Amino acid sequence: MSPDSTVTHFLLASALILAVGHGAGWTARRLKQPYIVGQLVAGIALGPSLLGSAAPGAYSVLFPAGLTTALTGLAQFSLVVFLFAVGYELDLKVLGDRARTVLTVAAAAFLVPMAAGSGAALLFREQLHGLGVSRVGPAVVVFAGVALSITAVPVLTAMVRENGLASSVPGVLAVSAAGLMDVVGWTVLAGTLLDGAGERSLGPGWRALAAVSFIGLMLVVARPLLRRLLWRTRMEPLLRLSLLIAFAFGSACVTQYLGLHAICGALLAGVVCPREKNGTLDPDLLRPLHAIASLLLPFFFVFSGQAVVLNSLTASGWVAVLVVTVLAVTTKIGSGTAAARLGGLGRDDARTVGVLLNTRGLTELIALDAGFQAGLLSKPLYTVLVLMALATTLLTQPLLLLAGRLAAARPDTVAGDGPDVLVGSRPSDAGVLPRERASDDPPAAALPDAG
């Protein structure tokens, strides 16, 4: 294509992506589903499976091969900004006096699905070969576990708010545990990507050493410099935002070069970025970050949807979707519920925690995209896992409603309002935090509506 033609196609595709993506997100919200569900469905609909099959001529006009680089760039831009905000908002101090219960829930809800996913990959090697995975090595096995163990903090936070659980024990506990699982999950994912990064000038050992050195440099050098820059200089908000986003992109560039994918560098940049002197988040920084990322995230969903090829799934592939979804739901809800009960919560509150942790959302898609780009997933297996992410996210709201009805139907349910509600001495504890502990509520996760 000529440069003028490329620009014309790019503008047309961008208009369609933004309109359809956000329109679908608005529709999903009207249907009491997370915004991400609509955007994910829109991304798949605009991909080769639906639009490409139903109207191949229109698909080739809207998404010619010459646009791939530009759309990929916008997708990665939105992803880096989004994850920078997620890392900036990540604060494990929110655990407070709930640390023991949160640690128990996070460990169980991460390790059990992780073991189930990795075990399934080992047991069903032949089925994975049938889905196009040529070699089921250690990196693929670990990645299969990570894919089942993820919980999406942003969409989880949105569901907690929309269901009136923001100041309840199940809501606070679920968000806190999900934040902790994010830290562990991204760490394991980074190690997996190092092992599965393919042929590079540096071997996995040298890349791991370089990654550890880079993290140390970010913590020891970059963080104090940022603190001085943000706290001791008077800088225009736009200039400060630009420098911080540039910092995030620089960090993402380093980790991408090391084979860790850009997502790890973006998260690390957000974690390193210092908060205000009193430990609070800077709203003047978060608002534009949220606005930029939420506006452009439909490009990432369309980018992800291009690799989803529904017509590539045979009957065994659809069976795999069902099996993986059932395994993901049962292990996450079961382990989260059991751990919450062991931590002292009543039966109803523990069940609510387990259901909330089943939400995978955008975080799952980001991990799957990283695995696909690293060559750990074939297109059919990638499609199976994307459908699993969509199904588990769709199921969360109905399962929450079901959990609420089960709790309301129990004749022994009474409101719990004591300050030690987390001790959970009564199975009927309703789980409302006392008013004086409202400050323990977790900070809003980045882009709660986007997922």
CSV table of C-alpha atoms in Angstrom, one decimal:
chain,number,residue,atom,x,y,z
A,1,MET,CA,0.0,0.0,0.0
A,2,SER,CA,1.0,3.6,-0.6
A,3,PRO,CA,1.6,5.8,2.4
A,4,ASP,CA,-1.7,7.7,1.8
A,5,SER,CA,-3.6,4.5,1.5
A,6,THR,CA,-2.0,3.1,4.7
A,7,VAL,CA,-3.1,6.3,6.6
A,8,THR,CA,-6.6,6.0,5.2
A,9,HIS,CA,-7.0,2.4,6.2
A,10,PHE,CA,-5.5,3.1,9.6
A,11,LEU,CA,-7.9,5.9,10.3
A,12,LEU,CA,-10.9,3.8,9.2
A,13,ALA,CA,-9.7,0.8,11.3
A,14,SER,CA,-9.1,3.0,14.4
A,15,ALA,CA,-12.6,4.6,14.1
A,16,LEU,CA,-14.2,1.1,14.0
A,17,ILE,CA,-12.1,-0.3,16.8
A,18,LEU,CA,-12.8,2.6,19.2
A,19,ALA,CA,-16.5,2.7,18.4
A,20,VAL,CA,-17.2,-1.0,18.4
A,21,GLY,CA,-14.9,-1.7,21.4
A,22,HIS,CA,-16.3,0.9,23.7
A,23,GLY,CA,-19.9,0.4,22.4
A,24,ALA,CA,-19.6,-3.3,23.3
A,25,GLY,CA,-18.2,-2.5,26.7
A,26,TRP,CA,-21.1,-0.2,27.4
A,27,THR,CA,-23.5,-2.9,26.3
A,28,ALA,CA,-21.9,-5.4,28.6
A,29,ARG,CA,-22.2,-3.1,31.5
A,30,ARG,CA,-25.9,-2.6,30.8
A,31,LEU,CA,-26.2,-6.4,30.9
A,32,LYS,CA,-24.6,-6.4,34.4
A,33,GLN,CA,-21.3,-7.7,33.1
A,34,PRO,CA,-17.8,-6.2,33.3
A,35,TYR,CA,-16.8,-3.7,30.6
A,36,ILE,CA,-14.0,-6.0,29.6
A,37,VAL,CA,-16.4,-8.8,28.5
A,38,GLY,CA,-17.9,-6.6,25.9
A,39,GLN,CA,-14.5,-5.4,24.6
A,40,LEU,CA,-13.2,-8.9,24.5
A,41,VAL,CA,-16.2,-10.1,22.5
A,42,ALA,CA,-15.7,-7.1,20.2
A,43,GLY,CA,-12.1,-8.0,19.7
A,44,ILE,CA,-13.0,-11.6,18.7
A,45,ALA,CA,-15.8,-10.4,16.5
A,46,LEU,CA,-13.5,-8.1,14.6
A,47,GLY,CA,-11.0,-10.9,14.1
A,48,PRO,CA,-10.6,-13.6,11.4
A,49,SER,CA,-13.0,-16.0,13.1
A,50,LEU,CA,-16.2,-13.9,12.7
A,51,LEU,CA,-15.7,-10.8,10.6
A,52,GLY,CA,-13.0,-12.6,8.5
A,53,SER,CA,-15.3,-15.6,7.9
A,54,ALA,CA,-18.5,-13.7,7.4
A,55,ALA,CA,-17.2,-10.8,5.3
A,56,PRO,CA,-13.6,-11.6,4.1
A,57,GLY,CA,-13.7,-8.7,1.7
A,58,ALA,CA,-14.6,-6.2,4.4
A,59,TYR,CA,-12.0,-7.7,6.7
A,60,SER,CA,-9.2,-7.4,4.2
A,61,VAL,CA,-10.2,-3.7,3.6
A,62,LEU,CA,-10.4,-2.9,7.3
A,63,PHE,CA,-7.3,-4.8,8.5
A,64,PRO,CA,-4.9,-5.2,5.6
A,65,ALA,CA,-1.5,-6.7,6.3
A,66,GLY,CA,0.2,-3.3,6.1
A,67,LEU,CA,-1.7,-2.1,9.3
A,68,THR,CA,-0.3,-4.9,11.5
A,69,THR,CA,2.7,-2.9,12.8
A,70,ALA,CA,0.7,0.3,13.5
A,71,LEU,CA,-2.2,-1.6,15.4
A,72,THR,CA,0.4,-3.7,17.3
A,73,GLY,CA,2.1,-0.5,18.4
A,74,LEU,CA,-1.1,1.1,19.7
A,75,ALA,CA,-2.0,-2.1,21.5
A,76,GLN,CA,1.4,-2.2,23.2
A,77,PHE,CA,1.2,1.5,24.1
A,78,SER,CA,-2.1,1.0,25.9
A,79,LEU,CA,-0.8,-2.1,27.6
A,80,VAL,CA,2.3,-0.4,29.0
A,81,VAL,CA,0.3,2.6,30.3
A,82,PHE,CA,-2.3,0.3,31.8
A,83,LEU,CA,0.3,-1.9,33.6
A,84,PHE,CA,2.3,1.1,34.8
A,85,ALA,CA,-0.9,2.3,36.5
A,86,VAL,CA,-1.5,-1.2,38.0
A,87,GLY,CA,2.1,-1.3,39.4
A,88,TYR,CA,1.8,2.2,40.8
A,89,GLU,CA,-1.4,1.3,42.6
A,90,LEU,CA,-0.2,-2.0,43.9
A,91,ASP,CA,0.2,-1.7,47.7
A,92,LEU,CA,0.6,-4.7,49.9
A,93,LYS,CA,0.3,-2.5,53.1
A,94,VAL,CA,-3.4,-2.8,52.6
A,95,LEU,CA,-3.2,-6.3,54.2
A,96,GLY,CA,-2.9,-4.8,57.7
A,97,ASP,CA,-4.1,-7.1,60.4
A,98,ARG,CA,-5.6,-9.3,57.9
A,99,ALA,CA,-2.2,-10.4,56.6
A,100,ARG,CA,-2.4,-14.0,57.8
A,101,THR,CA,-5.8,-14.7,56.3
A,102,VAL,CA,-4.9,-12.9,53.1
A,103,LEU,CA,-1.7,-14.9,52.8
A,104,THR,CA,-3.6,-18.2,53.3
A,105,VAL,CA,-6.2,-17.4,50.7
A,106,ALA,CA,-3.7,-16.1,48.2
A,107,ALA,CA,-1.4,-19.1,48.6
A,108,ALA,CA,-4.2,-21.6,48.2
A,109,ALA,CA,-5.9,-19.8,45.4
A,110,PHE,CA,-2.7,-19.5,43.4
A,111,LEU,CA,-1.0,-22.8,44.2
A,112,VAL,CA,-3.9,-25.2,43.7
A,113,PRO,CA,-4.9,-23.9,40.2
A,114,MET,CA,-1.2,-23.7,39.4
A,115,ALA,CA,-0.7,-27.3,40.3
A,116,ALA,CA,-3.9,-28.4,38.5
A,117,GLY,CA,-2.9,-26.5,35.3
A,118,SER,CA,0.7,-27.8,35.3
A,119,GLY,CA,-0.5,-31.4,36.1
A,120,ALA,CA,-3.0,-31.3,33.3
A,121,ALA,CA,-0.4,-30.2,30.8
A,122,LEU,CA,1.8,-33.2,31.9
A,123,LEU,CA,-1.1,-35.7,31.8
A,124,PHE,CA,-2.5,-34.5,28.5
A,125,ARG,CA,0.6,-34.1,26.4
A,126,GLU,CA,-1.0,-35.9,23.4
A,127,GLN,CA,-4.0,-33.6,23.5
A,128,LEU,CA,-1.7,-30.5,23.6
A,129,HIS,CA,0.1,-31.9,20.5
A,130,GLY,CA,-3.3,-32.2,18.9
A,131,LEU,CA,-3.8,-28.4,19.6
A,132,GLY,CA,-0.7,-27.6,17.8
A,133,VAL,CA,1.9,-27.5,20.7
A,134,SER,CA,4.9,-29.1,19.2
A,135,ARG,CA,6.9,-29.6,22.4
A,136,VAL,CA,5.5,-29.7,25.9
A,137,GLY,CA,8.6,-28.5,27.8
A,138,PRO,CA,9.0,-27.1,31.3
A,139,ALA,CA,8.1,-23.6,30.2
A,140,VAL,CA,4.8,-24.8,28.6
A,141,VAL,CA,3.9,-26.8,31.7
A,142,VAL,CA,4.6,-23.9,34.1
A,143,PHE,CA,2.7,-21.5,31.8
A,144,ALA,CA,-0.3,-23.8,31.8
A,145,GLY,CA,-0.4,-23.5,35.6
A,146,VAL,CA,0.0,-19.7,35.5
A,147,ALA,CA,-2.9,-19.5,33.0
A,148,LEU,CA,-5.3,-21.2,35.5
A,149,SER,CA,-4.0,-19.4,38.6
A,150,ILE,CA,-4.5,-15.7,37.5
A,151,THR,CA,-7.0,-13.4,39.1
A,152,ALA,CA,-7.7,-10.0,37.5
A,153,VAL,CA,-7.5,-7.3,40.2
A,154,PRO,CA,-9.1,-4.5,38.1
A,155,VAL,CA,-12.3,-6.3,37.1
A,156,LEU,CA,-12.5,-7.9,40.5
A,157,THR,CA,-12.4,-4.4,42.1
A,158,ALA,CA,-15.2,-3.3,39.7
A,159,MET,CA,-17.4,-6.3,40.7
A,160,VAL,CA,-16.7,-5.7,44.4
A,161,ARG,CA,-17.9,-2.1,44.1
A,162,GLU,CA,-20.9,-2.9,41.8
A,163,ASN,CA,-22.1,-5.6,44.2
A,164,GLY,CA,-21.8,-3.4,47.3
A,165,LEU,CA,-18.9,-5.4,48.8
A,166,ALA,CA,-16.3,-2.6,48.9
A,167,SER,CA,-16.4,-2.3,52.7
A,168,SER,CA,-17.2,-5.9,53.4
A,169,VAL,CA,-14.8,-8.6,54.7
A,170,PRO,CA,-15.1,-10.8,51.5
A,171,GLY,CA,-14.6,-7.8,49.2
A,172,VAL,CA,-11.5,-6.5,51.0
A,173,LEU,CA,-10.1,-9.9,51.5
A,174,ALA,CA,-10.6,-10.9,47.9
A,175,VAL,CA,-9.0,-7.7,46.5
A,176,SER,CA,-6.0,-8.0,48.9
A,177,ALA,CA,-5.4,-11.6,48.1
A,178,ALA,CA,-5.7,-11.0,44.3
A,179,GLY,CA,-3.1,-8.2,44.6
A,180,LEU,CA,-0.7,-10.5,46.4
A,181,MET,CA,-1.3,-13.2,43.8
A,182,ASP,CA,-0.5,-10.7,41.1
A,183,VAL,CA,2.9,-10.2,42.5
A,184,VAL,CA,3.6,-13.9,42.6
A,185,GLY,CA,2.0,-14.6,39.3
A,186,TRP,CA,3.9,-11.9,37.4
A,187,THR,CA,7.1,-13.2,39.0
A,188,VAL,CA,6.5,-16.8,37.9
A,189,LEU,CA,5.4,-15.6,34.5
A,190,ALA,CA,8.7,-13.6,34.1
A,191,GLY,CA,10.7,-16.7,34.9
A,192,THR,CA,8.7,-18.7,32.4
A,193,LEU,CA,9.2,-16.2,29.7
A,194,LEU,CA,13.0,-16.2,30.4
A,195,ASP,CA,13.0,-20.0,29.9
A,196,GLY,CA,10.8,-19.9,26.8
A,197,ALA,CA,12.2,-16.8,25.1
A,198,GLY,CA,13.8,-18.8,22.3
A,199,GLU,CA,17.1,-18.2,20.7
A,200,ARG,CA,18.8,-15.0,21.8
A,201,SER,CA,22.3,-13.7,22.1
A,202,LEU,CA,22.2,-14.3,25.8
A,203,GLY,CA,21.3,-17.7,27.4
A,204,PRO,CA,18.6,-18.0,30.1
A,205,GLY,CA,21.1,-17.8,32.9
A,206,TRP,CA,22.7,-14.6,31.7
A,207,ARG,CA,19.2,-13.1,31.0
A,208,ALA,CA,18.1,-14.0,34.5
A,209,LEU,CA,21.2,-12.3,35.9
A,210,ALA,CA,20.7,-9.3,33.8
A,211,ALA,CA,17.0,-9.1,34.9
A,212,VAL,CA,17.9,-9.3,38.6
A,213,SER,CA,20.6,-6.6,38.1
A,214,PHE,CA,18.0,-4.4,36.3
A,215,ILE,CA,15.5,-4.8,39.1
A,216,GLY,CA,18.2,-3.9,41.6
A,217,LEU,CA,19.1,-0.8,39.5
A,218,MET,CA,15.5,0.3,39.4
A,219,LEU,CA,15.1,0.0,43.2
A,220,VAL,CA,18.4,1.4,44.3
A,221,VAL,CA,18.9,4.1,41.6
A,222,ALA,CA,15.7,4.9,39.7
A,223,ARG,CA,13.4,5.0,42.7
A,224,PRO,CA,15.4,7.7,44.7
A,225,LEU,CA,15.9,9.7,41.5
A,226,LEU,CA,12.1,9.6,40.8
A,227,ARG,CA,11.4,10.6,44.4
A,228,ARG,CA,13.6,13.6,44.1
A,229,LEU,CA,12.2,14.5,40.7
A,230,LEU,CA,8.6,14.2,41.9
A,231,TRP,CA,8.9,15.7,45.4
A,232,ARG,CA,11.6,18.3,45.2
A,233,THR,CA,10.9,19.9,41.9
A,234,ARG,CA,8.0,22.0,40.7
A,235,MET,CA,7.1,20.5,37.4
A,236,GLU,CA,4.1,21.0,35.2
A,237,PRO,CA,1.7,18.0,35.4
A,238,LEU,CA,2.0,17.3,31.6
A,239,LEU,CA,5.8,17.3,31.7
A,240,ARG,CA,5.7,15.0,34.8
A,241,LEU,CA,3.2,12.6,33.2
A,242,SER,CA,5.3,12.5,30.0
A,243,LEU,CA,8.5,11.8,31.8
A,244,LEU,CA,6.9,9.0,33.8
A,245,ILE,CA,5.3,7.4,30.8
A,246,ALA,CA,8.7,7.6,29.0
A,247,PHE,CA,10.2,5.9,32.1
A,248,ALA,CA,7.7,3.1,31.8
A,249,PHE,CA,8.4,2.6,28.1
A,250,GLY,CA,12.2,2.6,28.8
A,251,SER,CA,11.7,-0.1,31.5
A,252,ALA,CA,9.4,-2.0,29.2
A,253,CYS,CA,12.0,-1.8,26.4
A,254,VAL,CA,14.7,-3.3,28.6
A,255,THR,CA,12.6,-6.3,29.7
A,256,GLN,CA,11.4,-6.9,26.2
A,257,TYR,CA,15.0,-7.1,25.1
A,258,LEU,CA,15.8,-9.5,27.9
A,259,GLY,CA,13.0,-11.8,26.8
A,260,LEU,CA,10.7,-11.0,29.7
A,261,HIS,CA,8.1,-9.1,27.5
A,262,ALA,CA,7.4,-5.5,27.9
A,263,ILE,CA,4.6,-6.1,30.4
A,264,CYS,CA,7.1,-7.0,33.1
A,265,GLY,CA,9.0,-3.7,32.6
A,266,ALA,CA,5.8,-1.6,32.7
A,267,LEU,CA,4.7,-3.2,36.0
A,268,LEU,CA,8.2,-2.8,37.5
A,269,ALA,CA,8.2,0.9,36.5
A,270,GLY,CA,4.8,1.4,38.3
A,271,VAL,CA,6.0,-0.4,41.4
A,272,VAL,CA,9.2,1.6,41.5
A,273,CYS,CA,7.4,4.9,41.0
A,274,PRO,CA,7.1,6.5,44.5
A,275,ARG,CA,3.8,7.5,46.0
A,276,GLU,CA,3.1,10.8,47.7
A,277,LYS,CA,5.0,11.6,50.9
A,278,ASN,CA,2.1,10.5,53.0
A,279,GLY,CA,1.9,7.2,51.1
A,280,THR,CA,-1.2,8.1,49.1
A,281,LEU,CA,-1.7,7.8,45.4
A,282,ASP,CA,-1.4,10.9,43.3
A,283,PRO,CA,-4.7,11.5,41.6
A,284,ASP,CA,-3.2,14.0,39.1
A,285,LEU,CA,-1.1,11.1,37.8
A,286,LEU,CA,-3.7,8.3,37.9
A,287,ARG,CA,-6.5,10.2,36.2
A,288,PRO,CA,-4.7,10.8,32.9
A,289,LEU,CA,-3.1,7.3,33.0
A,290,HIS,CA,-6.5,5.7,33.4
A,291,ALA,CA,-8.0,7.9,30.6
A,292,ILE,CA,-5.2,7.1,28.2
A,293,ALA,CA,-5.2,3.4,28.8
A,294,SER,CA,-9.0,3.0,28.9
A,295,LEU,CA,-9.3,4.9,25.6
A,296,LEU,CA,-6.8,2.8,23.8
A,297,LEU,CA,-7.3,-0.7,25.3
A,298,PRO,CA,-9.8,-1.7,22.5
A,299,PHE,CA,-6.7,-1.9,20.2
A,300,PHE,CA,-5.2,-4.5,22.5
A,301,PHE,CA,-8.4,-6.5,22.5
A,302,VAL,CA,-8.5,-6.4,18.7
A,303,PHE,CA,-4.8,-7.3,18.6
A,304,SER,CA,-5.5,-10.3,20.9
A,305,GLY,CA,-8.6,-11.2,18.8
A,306,GLN,CA,-6.5,-11.6,15.7
A,307,ALA,CA,-4.9,-14.7,17.1
A,308,VAL,CA,-8.3,-16.2,18.1
A,309,VAL,CA,-9.3,-18.6,15.3
A,310,LEU,CA,-12.5,-20.3,16.4
A,311,ASN,CA,-12.8,-22.3,13.2
A,312,SER,CA,-9.4,-23.9,14.0
A,313,LEU,CA,-11.0,-25.8,16.9
A,314,THR,CA,-12.0,-29.3,16.2
A,315,ALA,CA,-14.5,-31.2,18.4
A,316,SER,CA,-11.6,-32.1,20.7
A,317,GLY,CA,-10.7,-28.5,20.9
A,318,TRP,CA,-14.2,-27.5,22.1
A,319,VAL,CA,-14.0,-30.4,24.6
A,320,ALA,CA,-10.7,-28.8,25.8
A,321,VAL,CA,-12.4,-25.5,26.3
A,322,LEU,CA,-15.0,-27.1,28.5
A,323,VAL,CA,-12.5,-29.1,30.5
A,324,VAL,CA,-10.1,-26.2,31.0
A,325,THR,CA,-13.0,-23.9,32.0
A,326,VAL,CA,-14.4,-26.4,34.5
A,327,LEU,CA,-10.9,-27.0,35.9
A,328,ALA,CA,-10.2,-23.3,36.2
A,329,VAL,CA,-13.5,-22.6,38.0
A,330,THR,CA,-13.5,-25.5,40.4
A,331,THR,CA,-9.9,-25.1,41.5
A,332,LYS,CA,-10.0,-21.4,42.0
A,333,ILE,CA,-13.4,-21.2,43.7
A,334,GLY,CA,-12.8,-24.4,45.7
A,335,SER,CA,-9.3,-23.4,47.0
A,336,GLY,CA,-10.3,-19.8,47.7
A,337,THR,CA,-13.4,-20.9,49.6
A,338,ALA,CA,-11.6,-23.5,51.6
A,339,ALA,CA,-8.7,-21.2,52.5
A,340,ALA,CA,-11.1,-18.4,53.6
A,341,ARG,CA,-12.9,-20.9,55.8
A,342,LEU,CA,-9.6,-21.9,57.4
A,343,GLY,CA,-8.8,-18.3,57.9
A,344,GLY,CA,-11.9,-17.9,60.0
A,345,LEU,CA,-14.6,-16.6,57.7
A,346,GLY,CA,-18.1,-17.9,57.8
A,347,ARG,CA,-19.4,-20.2,55.1
A,348,ASP,CA,-21.2,-17.5,53.1
A,349,ASP,CA,-18.4,-15.0,53.2
A,350,ALA,CA,-15.8,-17.7,52.3
A,351,ARG,CA,-17.9,-18.8,49.3
A,352,THR,CA,-18.1,-15.1,48.1
A,353,VAL,CA,-14.3,-14.8,48.3
A,354,GLY,CA,-13.9,-18.0,46.2
A,355,VAL,CA,-16.3,-16.7,43.5
A,356,LEU,CA,-14.6,-13.3,43.4
A,357,LEU,CA,-11.2,-14.8,42.9
A,358,ASN,CA,-12.5,-16.8,39.8
A,359,THR,CA,-12.4,-13.5,37.8
A,360,ARG,CA,-9.6,-13.5,35.2
A,361,GLY,CA,-10.4,-10.7,32.9
A,362,LEU,CA,-7.8,-8.5,31.2
A,363,THR,CA,-4.9,-9.8,33.3
A,364,GLU,CA,-5.4,-13.3,31.8
A,365,LEU,CA,-5.4,-11.9,28.3
A,366,ILE,CA,-2.1,-10.0,28.9
A,367,ALA,CA,-0.5,-13.2,30.2
A,368,LEU,CA,-1.8,-15.3,27.3
A,369,ASP,CA,-0.6,-12.7,24.8
A,370,ALA,CA,2.9,-12.8,26.4
A,371,GLY,CA,2.9,-16.6,26.2
A,372,PHE,CA,1.7,-16.6,22.6
A,373,GLN,CA,4.4,-14.1,21.6
A,374,ALA,CA,7.0,-16.2,23.3
A,375,GLY,CA,6.0,-19.2,21.3
A,376,LEU,CA,4.6,-21.2,24.3
A,377,LEU,CA,1.1,-21.3,22.9
A,378,SER,CA,-0.2,-22.4,19.5
A,379,LYS,CA,-3.1,-20.6,18.0
A,380,PRO,CA,-5.7,-23.3,18.9
A,381,LEU,CA,-4.4,-23.5,22.5
A,382,TYR,CA,-4.4,-19.7,22.7
A,383,THR,CA,-8.0,-19.7,21.5
A,384,VAL,CA,-9.0,-22.3,24.1
A,385,LEU,CA,-7.5,-20.2,26.9
A,386,VAL,CA,-9.0,-17.0,25.7
A,387,LEU,CA,-12.4,-18.6,25.7
A,388,MET,CA,-11.7,-19.9,29.2
A,389,ALA,CA,-10.9,-16.4,30.3
A,390,LEU,CA,-14.1,-15.1,28.8
A,391,ALA,CA,-16.2,-17.8,30.3
A,392,THR,CA,-14.8,-17.5,33.8
A,393,THR,CA,-15.3,-13.7,33.8
A,394,LEU,CA,-18.8,-14.1,32.5
A,395,LEU,CA,-19.6,-16.7,35.2
A,396,THR,CA,-18.5,-14.5,38.1
A,397,GLN,CA,-21.6,-12.2,38.3
A,398,PRO,CA,-24.2,-15.0,38.1
A,399,LEU,CA,-22.2,-17.1,40.7
A,400,LEU,CA,-22.1,-14.0,43.0
A,401,LEU,CA,-25.9,-13.7,42.7
A,402,LEU,CA,-26.3,-17.4,43.4
A,403,ALA,CA,-24.0,-17.2,46.5
A,404,GLY,CA,-26.1,-14.3,47.8
A,405,ARG,CA,-29.3,-16.2,47.3
A,406,LEU,CA,-27.9,-19.2,49.1
A,407,ALA,CA,-26.9,-17.0,52.0
A,408,ALA,CA,-30.3,-15.3,52.1
A,409,ALA,CA,-32.0,-18.7,52.1
A,410,ARG,CA,-30.2,-19.9,55.2
A,411,PRO,CA,-32.5,-19.5,58.2
A,412,ASP,CA,-29.6,-19.0,60.6
A,413,THR,CA,-28.1,-16.0,58.7
A,414,VAL,CA,-27.8,-12.8,60.9
A,415,ALA,CA,-26.0,-9.6,60.4
A,416,GLY,CA,-22.5,-9.6,61.7
A,417,ASP,CA,-21.2,-6.2,63.0
A,418,GLY,CA,-18.4,-6.9,65.4
A,419,PRO,CA,-14.9,-5.5,65.1
A,420,ASP,CA,-13.4,-9.0,65.0
A,421,VAL,CA,-15.6,-10.2,62.1
A,422,LEU,CA,-12.6,-11.7,60.3
A,423,VAL,CA,-12.1,-14.1,63.2
A,424,GLY,CA,-15.3,-15.6,61.8
A,425,SER,CA,-16.5,-17.4,65.0
A,426,ARG,CA,-20.0,-17.5,63.6
A,427,PRO,CA,-20.8,-19.1,60.2
A,428,SER,CA,-23.5,-16.4,59.8
A,429,ASP,CA,-21.2,-13.5,59.8
A,430,ALA,CA,-22.4,-11.1,57.1
A,431,GLY,CA,-18.9,-9.7,56.8
A,432,VAL,CA,-19.4,-5.9,57.1
A,433,LEU,CA,-16.3,-4.1,58.3
A,434,PRO,CA,-16.9,-1.8,61.3
A,435,ARG,CA,-17.0,1.9,60.5
A,436,GLU,CA,-13.8,2.8,62.3
A,437,ARG,CA,-11.9,0.5,60.0
A,438,ALA,CA,-13.1,2.0,56.7
A,439,SER,CA,-9.5,3.3,56.1
A,440,ASP,CA,-8.5,-0.3,55.6
A,441,ASP,CA,-10.3,-0.5,52.3
A,442,PRO,CA,-8.0,-1.2,49.5
A,443,PRO,CA,-7.2,1.5,47.0
A,444,ALA,CA,-8.9,1.4,43.7
A,445,ALA,CA,-7.2,-0.8,41.2
A,446,ALA,CA,-6.3,0.6,37.9
A,447,LEU,CA,-9.1,0.8,35.4
A,448,PRO,CA,-11.7,-1.1,37.4
A,449,ASP,CA,-14.1,-0.9,34.6
A,450,ALA,CA,-11.7,-2.2,32.0
A,451,GLY,CA,-10.8,-5.4,33.6
